[in-house]
């Protein structure tokens, strides 16, 4: 008896819950931003068919439980089978299945057939970053292979292929698309499986190392949408984020014109930075960071020597643009005017290159902690990006940690944990550390990790 | 005439009677003891899986307070939870536990065909569990690559347990497959060869049919996992490139070249999809019997039920790639696999209809096992219908890899089979232990489990619609996910903790009743199938005392018109039909006997 | 009774005992043989899946076919002889020719051991010639599949050795009749698997 009532209540409750979500509730599909209304339509058909079955079968069952519950003098009816009924139910079910499947297959045919006029762009996944490539003026993406990957050629574009030279490369996880033009995304991975998902576009597809997969859509609503990785890709899976901005053709054209072509990035990489100029510029830095970049805790200047140029360069830009050194970051704020003294990207590059040449003597250990616990945390959570020996690598955008100022490490991790560093919208890599910093529960665990890193020098 | 005469078989069985405590409870060849060993190991492993799930649910529901769970442990817990529940709990429990207990009893046999191999099977299973558990204690911990173990991710430095954990996982699976194969050969041959006199295949209870077909699926599907595991071990340990393409690990290129990660997925799901039915078919069978007994009515459309089991079993081998719609495989496969997947809905739906029609015009006894069985129908309908979303290839595009998938397969493959497990344990408990369990506590256990799990998984579907991805340690800052998504996650965690804690009711009940429950009637539910008509309760070694039973009818003679009782045991000859229960038999009141 | 007839029967209509002493539909063979047959199907599934994997992997561009050494023909001959000897033992096991049963059965096993030794020799020759497992997927498949086949054969040899010891310790060949029959079936199966593998490996 109670069971019958509960089943009825669950059916009614589920329907009420569903319609609450359908009409304004917070937990339903995000608004569609691509021309894939057909997918939503198929889903609605499926909802009606399955919803009907859900209601009818469950209510009938509840009624049976109520009506045919044990009563004195009552006996069950003996009926081994009823062919007519079963054939009828089979036909009914088959019709329902066809009603759902037919539109499904029809829409799938649309999905697998990319319109000829679709523009192409490439999505490159690697642990745990998104990067993008546009075909450039010739409308053709240059051939690429994982074997060609170097720090200056992260896409592995074939240098011999002329069509690759004008490719526009976006080495940050934010991409743009013009509204109202069908686009085909070609998906490539350099390490593990990833999945390129934008909830508002409805479609998704895995990135598989060794082959090129694809999906296509036609963005219809302007806005900025999250790109998520939806295929487990290792410990950093949940921090592999990006964004796609859909905007007018004019805005898009302006954006893409501001991005470097592959040839430009190669040309820059080919010219050596002016280390002498960098050395001159470093004179100002030396006041806090020491003449050899060895750091000075009293002046809150962390050790710089031993850090690879790509990281120093990126941080200097962040300080200059106000991405770092914002609210709450007192010491970082002091860096902002310093970074301002570097006139342009070339100056930043020069000084970073000079710092890379400084002799790398391990900084003195100032933090103590439980090394074993620190090792445990580090090896499980940090080593995936910063490597087992704490040397860091450009590939995961992870700076070297071993031999650097441990007190600075503690401050920065605390800042990440507190959201002081990493949450600026233009800090494309810091947000990952905001999430990863939770691997250390409190200040003392951060010190444990710092103490372990001190053993890596 | 079959090869071994009946008399020979009887004497052969007598030889294995154990005389020592160790012989009786440890190295025992009695299928009933082996069943309990299998079941206990599986349930213990399942408890580990349950605790892991509660731990990672803590992280999802209360990320601020659960700071003892780091990303690395989160992924390991998710992975181990999945593999433990699917393989080491459900597969082992249904085949090794229920299969072992019920097949010989329902077939009217004294034991399995090969009792020694049966015993080996359970010990090899134990070894596989020990290897699995050992991975918690090795450097790097267990693998955190997701229960699907997709390469190249599982063997790269960015994944927890990429060194020892994954190797132990693959070895453990290999050992498990050996155990399943030994057990599986036993179950198949026993059903084929050891049915007692008069017991045709179509007179078998659906429990046996479900377990029988599931075992065949297991025998044919597990090799795919074995093949995948061997090739992956070669890739990891010997440096071959079966599944490993040229890739970069932490910035440095690896030595592999040309392998295909998608090939692994094909092999894995060629095992993985039948695996769903390896768990589901025994559940279908067991629940059919529970429903029929407590509704005092034959299972409706017995033949259709058998055909559906066979059809589902067959179809389960040609639907695997519906797990791979967005895997980057050739998109044209989508047409084929969406079609086969939705076709499989037809026999499955028929089973549901027939369960409900079994209740129709029945005389339903709402005993605790019946609560669980009816609860199963509800959750299975829900889980089955959401499967139609994911199976229909285009709807899978927005929903795959979201919480919708998690909610779907937990409804259909987690909650539903587990409700059947409870229904079956409560149903057969009096026969297994000779005691009755506490009815009230069992019903309370039902309400907590049934309502609690629905509170977990119904909202979880909507997180999936919203687009919340699965396997995320933390949601982070994402524009389209409102704060309320996190709140819902918190609510789900609270429900999960409640359900987890309420399982104590079950353990308290069955352990307490073992000593203190009232003595059970040999056939407390008035069931017709053979296992309720053993000379002893619980059945002794050899099951049938002096002579094997003879079967005169199918297992579902309930409420037969003209019969005195509302059930006629399978081993009651036609001539004795009216004297089913001599104590209450009064020929004067039974008109059907007027001409005797 | 045909399978179709079996599963379309309406079990509620017929009462009483159906069939004889044994269950209707039981297979008229020793249970061990039924079990072995089922196992052989399972083993075939394993080998077929490797074959499918082989074909799929072959499609990928880095595949370089391995030219199988001629010694494999010799090894094949050994396995054929082994199988023939087992068949001979099985054919005469019902006669009084106990001595020849013993000879055929035991020698048959030794030829299988020679076969495995031959396979190992081929492996080491390939290694010396620089065909390493990691250098190409074709090589990896070669080692993997021949190795798996040898492992199956070793499993058979374990049963063979137990029966051989019983034969040598003077037991009547009738005692091991079933074992001889099962070994023969298993050996033929492994011969067929080997021939298929050999054909597959040398033609691709």
Coordinates of C-alpha atoms in Angstrom, one line a residue, chain A residues 1-4 6-7 10-11 13-15 17-19 21-22 26-30 36 38-40 42-44 46-47 49-51 53-55 57-58 60-61 63-72 74-83 85-87 89-90 92-94 97-98 100-113 127-128 145-147 149 189-195 197 199-200 202-214 224-241 376-377 380-381 383-385 387-388 393-396 423 431 435-436 438-442 445, chain B residues 59 67-73 75-76 79 140-141 144-148 150-154 156-160 245-252 259-262 265 295-305 307 325-329 331-336 338-339 342-343 345-346 349-350 352-354 356-357 359-366 370-371 374-375 377-378 381-382 385-386 388-389 391-402 446-447 450-451 454 458-459 462-482 484-488 554 556-566:
Chain A
X1 CA 0.0 0.0 0.0
X2 CA 2.6 2.5 1.1
X3 CA 4.8 1.3 -1.8
X4 CA 2.1 2.1 -4.3
X6 CA 5.3 6.2 -2.9
X7 CA 5.7 5.1 -6.5
X10 CA 7.9 9.6 -7.1
X11 CA 6.4 9.7 -10.6
X13 CA 7.6 14.4 -8.1
X14 CA 9.9 13.5 -11.0
X15 CA 7.6 15.2 -13.5
X17 CA 10.9 18.5 -10.9
X18 CA 11.4 18.1 -14.6
X19 CA 9.0 20.9 -15.5
X21 CA 13.8 22.8 -14.6
X22 CA 12.3 23.1 -18.0
X26 CA 18.7 26.4 -12.7
X27 CA 19.6 22.9 -13.7
X28 CA 18.7 22.5 -17.3
X29 CA 20.4 23.0 -20.7
X30 CA 22.3 26.2 -21.2
X36 CA 22.1 22.6 -33.5
X38 CA 17.9 19.7 -34.3
X39 CA 19.7 18.0 -31.4
X40 CA 17.5 19.7 -28.9
X42 CA 15.5 15.0 -31.0
X43 CA 16.0 15.2 -27.3
X44 CA 12.6 16.6 -26.8
X46 CA 12.9 11.3 -26.7
X47 CA 11.6 13.1 -23.6
X49 CA 8.3 9.2 -25.7
X50 CA 10.2 8.0 -22.6
X51 CA 8.2 10.3 -20.3
X53 CA 6.4 5.2 -20.9
X54 CA 7.8 6.2 -17.5
X55 CA 4.4 7.6 -16.4
X57 CA 4.2 1.8 -16.8
X58 CA 4.9 3.1 -13.3
X60 CA 0.1 0.9 -13.9
X61 CA 2.5 -0.9 -11.6
X63 CA -2.1 0.5 -9.3
X64 CA -1.4 -3.3 -9.6
X65 CA 0.4 -3.2 -6.2
X66 CA -2.6 -1.4 -4.7
X67 CA -5.4 -3.4 -6.4
X68 CA -3.9 -6.9 -6.2
X69 CA -2.3 -6.8 -2.8
X70 CA -3.0 -9.8 -0.7
X71 CA -6.6 -10.1 0.6
X72 CA -8.4 -12.9 2.3
X74 CA -8.5 -13.6 -3.0
X75 CA -6.5 -15.7 -5.4
X76 CA -4.2 -14.9 -8.2
X77 CA -5.3 -15.5 -11.8
X78 CA -3.5 -18.3 -13.6
X79 CA -2.3 -16.9 -16.9
X80 CA 1.0 -18.2 -18.3
X81 CA 1.1 -15.9 -21.2
X82 CA -0.9 -13.7 -23.5
X83 CA 0.4 -13.7 -27.0
X85 CA -0.9 -8.6 -25.6
X86 CA 2.8 -9.3 -25.9
X87 CA 2.7 -8.8 -29.7
X89 CA 3.3 -4.3 -26.7
X90 CA 6.2 -5.3 -29.0
X92 CA 4.0 -0.4 -29.5
X93 CA 7.6 -0.4 -28.3
X94 CA 9.0 -0.7 -31.7
X97 CA 11.8 3.3 -30.7
X98 CA 11.5 4.2 -34.4
X100 CA 13.1 8.3 -31.4
X101 CA 15.7 6.7 -33.7
X102 CA 14.6 8.1 -37.0
X103 CA 15.2 11.8 -36.2
X104 CA 18.3 10.8 -34.3
X105 CA 19.9 9.1 -37.4
X106 CA 18.7 12.0 -39.6
X107 CA 20.4 14.6 -37.4
X108 CA 23.5 12.4 -37.1
X109 CA 23.8 12.4 -40.8
X110 CA 23.9 16.2 -40.6
X111 CA 26.6 16.1 -38.0
X112 CA 28.9 13.8 -39.9
X113 CA 28.5 15.8 -43.1
X127 CA 48.3 18.1 -20.8
X128 CA 46.5 20.4 -19.7
X145 CA 53.2 16.2 -36.5
X146 CA 54.0 15.5 -32.9
X147 CA 57.5 14.7 -33.9
X149 CA 57.2 19.8 -31.5
X189 CA 46.2 15.8 -29.3
X190 CA 49.9 15.6 -28.5
X191 CA 49.7 13.2 -25.5
X192 CA 46.4 11.7 -24.2
X193 CA 42.8 11.7 -25.1
X194 CA 41.0 15.0 -24.5
X195 CA 37.6 16.2 -25.4
X197 CA 33.3 20.6 -25.3
X199 CA 28.1 23.2 -23.6
X200 CA 26.3 25.9 -25.5
X202 CA 25.9 20.9 -27.8
X203 CA 28.5 19.0 -29.8
X204 CA 31.7 17.4 -28.5
X205 CA 34.4 15.1 -29.8
X206 CA 37.5 13.4 -28.4
X207 CA 41.0 14.5 -29.4
X208 CA 43.0 11.4 -30.1
X209 CA 46.8 11.3 -30.4
X210 CA 47.8 9.9 -33.7
X211 CA 44.7 11.0 -35.6
X212 CA 42.6 14.0 -36.5
X213 CA 39.0 14.0 -35.4
X214 CA 36.5 16.7 -36.1
X224 CA 32.1 34.1 -24.5
X225 CA 31.7 30.4 -23.6
X226 CA 33.7 28.0 -21.6
X227 CA 35.7 25.2 -23.3
X228 CA 35.9 22.2 -21.0
X229 CA 37.9 19.0 -21.4
X230 CA 35.4 16.1 -21.0
X231 CA 37.6 13.1 -21.5
X232 CA 39.7 12.2 -18.4
X233 CA 43.2 13.2 -19.3
X234 CA 45.1 12.9 -16.1
X235 CA 45.3 14.7 -12.8
X236 CA 44.9 18.1 -14.4
X237 CA 41.7 17.1 -16.3
X238 CA 39.5 19.4 -14.2
X239 CA 41.7 22.4 -14.7
X240 CA 41.9 22.1 -18.5
X241 CA 39.8 25.1 -19.4
X376 CA 53.7 12.5 -0.6
X377 CA 51.8 15.6 -1.7
X380 CA 51.0 12.8 -6.2
X381 CA 49.9 16.2 -7.3
X383 CA 55.1 16.3 -10.1
X384 CA 52.7 15.8 -13.0
X385 CA 53.5 19.3 -14.2
X387 CA 58.2 17.0 -12.8
X388 CA 59.7 14.7 -10.3
X393 CA 58.8 22.3 -18.2
X394 CA 57.4 24.6 -20.8
X395 CA 55.2 21.8 -22.0
X396 CA 52.9 22.0 -19.0
X423 CA 42.0 34.5 -10.8
X431 CA 43.7 29.5 -12.5
X435 CA 42.6 24.6 -8.1
X436 CA 45.7 22.6 -7.6
X438 CA 43.8 22.8 -2.7
X439 CA 46.0 19.7 -2.7
X440 CA 47.7 21.4 0.3
X441 CA 45.2 21.7 3.1
X442 CA 46.8 24.5 5.0
X445 CA 51.2 21.4 4.4
Chain B
X59 CA 35.1 16.2 -2.1
X67 CA 40.7 19.0 2.1
X68 CA 42.2 15.6 3.0
X69 CA 41.2 14.5 -0.5
X70 CA 43.7 15.8 -3.1
X71 CA 43.2 15.5 -6.9
X72 CA 45.4 12.5 -7.0
X73 CA 43.4 10.5 -4.5
X75 CA 41.0 10.2 -9.3
X76 CA 42.2 7.0 -7.7
X79 CA 38.7 4.7 -10.7
X140 CA 52.2 5.9 -6.5
X141 CA 49.1 4.1 -5.3
X144 CA 43.7 6.9 -11.4
X145 CA 43.0 6.6 -15.1
X146 CA 39.3 6.0 -14.8
X147 CA 37.8 2.6 -14.7
X148 CA 38.0 2.4 -18.5
X150 CA 42.1 4.3 -21.5
X151 CA 45.7 4.5 -22.8
X152 CA 47.8 6.4 -23.4
X153 CA 46.6 8.4 -20.3
X154 CA 46.8 5.5 -17.8
X156 CA 51.7 8.5 -18.5
X157 CA 53.3 10.5 -15.7
X158 CA 50.2 12.8 -15.5
X159 CA 48.1 10.1 -14.1
X160 CA 48.2 8.8 -10.6
X245 CA 51.0 6.4 -30.7
X246 CA 53.9 8.9 -30.9
X247 CA 53.2 11.2 -28.0
X248 CA 54.9 13.6 -25.6
X249 CA 55.1 12.9 -21.9
X250 CA 55.9 15.9 -19.7
X251 CA 57.5 17.7 -22.6
X252 CA 59.7 14.8 -23.9
X259 CA 49.6 2.7 -31.9
X260 CA 45.9 3.2 -31.8
X261 CA 44.2 4.3 -28.5
X262 CA 40.8 3.7 -30.2
X265 CA 38.5 1.3 -26.6
X295 CA 2.8 -12.3 -6.4
X296 CA 1.6 -15.9 -6.1
X297 CA 1.4 -15.9 -9.9
X298 CA 3.5 -17.5 -12.6
X299 CA 6.0 -15.2 -14.3
X300 CA 4.0 -13.6 -17.1
X301 CA 5.1 -14.8 -20.5
X302 CA 7.8 -17.2 -19.4
X303 CA 8.8 -18.0 -23.0
X304 CA 9.1 -14.4 -23.9
X305 CA 11.2 -13.8 -20.9
X307 CA 13.8 -15.3 -25.5
X325 CA 30.2 7.9 -30.2
X326 CA 32.5 10.8 -29.4
X327 CA 35.8 8.8 -29.3
X328 CA 37.0 9.9 -32.7
X329 CA 36.2 6.6 -34.3
X331 CA 31.5 8.7 -37.4
X332 CA 29.6 6.4 -39.8
X333 CA 29.7 3.7 -37.1
X334 CA 27.3 5.9 -35.2
X335 CA 24.4 4.9 -37.6
X336 CA 24.9 1.2 -37.0
X338 CA 22.6 3.7 -32.6
X339 CA 20.3 1.3 -34.4
X342 CA 17.8 1.1 -29.7
X343 CA 16.7 -2.3 -31.0
X345 CA 15.4 -1.6 -26.0
X346 CA 12.6 -3.8 -27.4
X349 CA 11.0 -3.3 -22.5
X350 CA 9.2 -6.6 -22.9
X352 CA 9.6 -4.8 -17.9
X353 CA 6.1 -5.2 -19.2
X354 CA 6.1 -8.8 -18.2
X356 CA 4.5 -5.6 -14.3
X357 CA 2.0 -8.0 -15.8
X359 CA 1.7 -8.3 -10.7
X360 CA -1.5 -7.8 -12.6
X361 CA -4.2 -10.0 -11.1
X362 CA -1.8 -11.5 -8.7
X363 CA -2.2 -11.9 -5.0
X364 CA 0.7 -9.7 -4.0
X365 CA 2.4 -10.4 -0.6
X366 CA 4.3 -7.3 0.2
X370 CA 9.0 -8.0 -2.9
X371 CA 9.6 -4.3 -1.8
X374 CA 9.1 -3.6 -7.1
X375 CA 11.7 -0.9 -6.3
X377 CA 11.2 -2.3 -11.6
X378 CA 10.9 1.5 -10.9
X381 CA 12.5 1.7 -15.9
X382 CA 14.1 5.0 -15.1
X385 CA 14.7 5.0 -20.4
X386 CA 17.6 7.4 -19.9
X388 CA 17.6 5.7 -24.8
X389 CA 18.9 9.2 -24.7
X391 CA 22.0 5.3 -27.2
X392 CA 20.5 7.7 -29.7
X393 CA 23.8 9.0 -31.1
X394 CA 23.0 12.7 -31.5
X395 CA 21.7 13.1 -28.0
X396 CA 24.9 11.5 -26.8
X397 CA 26.8 14.5 -28.2
X398 CA 25.7 16.9 -25.5
X399 CA 25.3 14.4 -22.7
X400 CA 28.3 12.0 -23.0
X401 CA 30.9 12.5 -20.3
X402 CA 28.5 14.5 -18.2
X446 CA 14.5 -0.7 1.6
X447 CA 13.0 2.7 2.2
X450 CA 15.3 3.1 -2.5
X451 CA 14.4 6.7 -1.7
X454 CA 16.6 8.2 -6.1
X458 CA 17.4 12.0 -10.2
X459 CA 19.0 15.4 -9.6
X462 CA 19.9 17.4 -14.4
X463 CA 23.5 18.3 -13.5
X464 CA 24.2 16.4 -16.7
X465 CA 21.7 18.4 -18.7
X466 CA 23.2 21.5 -17.4
X467 CA 26.5 20.2 -18.7
X468 CA 28.5 19.5 -15.6
X469 CA 31.3 17.2 -16.7
X470 CA 32.0 14.0 -14.9
X471 CA 35.4 13.2 -13.3
X472 CA 36.0 16.7 -12.3
X473 CA 37.8 17.1 -9.0
X474 CA 36.3 20.5 -8.6
X475 CA 34.0 22.6 -10.7
X476 CA 36.2 25.7 -10.5
X477 CA 35.0 28.9 -12.0
X478 CA 32.9 28.2 -15.0
X479 CA 30.5 30.8 -16.3
X480 CA 27.6 28.6 -17.3
X481 CA 27.5 26.6 -14.1
X482 CA 25.6 28.5 -11.4
X484 CA 23.3 26.1 -7.4
X485 CA 25.0 23.3 -9.3
X486 CA 27.5 23.1 -6.4
X487 CA 24.6 23.3 -3.9
X488 CA 23.0 20.4 -5.7
X554 CA 7.8 -26.0 -14.6
X556 CA 5.9 -21.5 -11.9
X557 CA 2.8 -23.5 -10.9
X558 CA 1.2 -20.8 -8.7
X559 CA -2.5 -20.4 -8.2
X560 CA -3.2 -23.2 -10.6
X561 CA -7.0 -23.5 -10.9
X562 CA -8.3 -26.5 -9.1
X563 CA -5.2 -27.0 -7.0
X564 CA -5.6 -27.0 -3.3
X565 CA -2.7 -24.8 -2.4
X566 CA -1.7 -21.8 -4.4

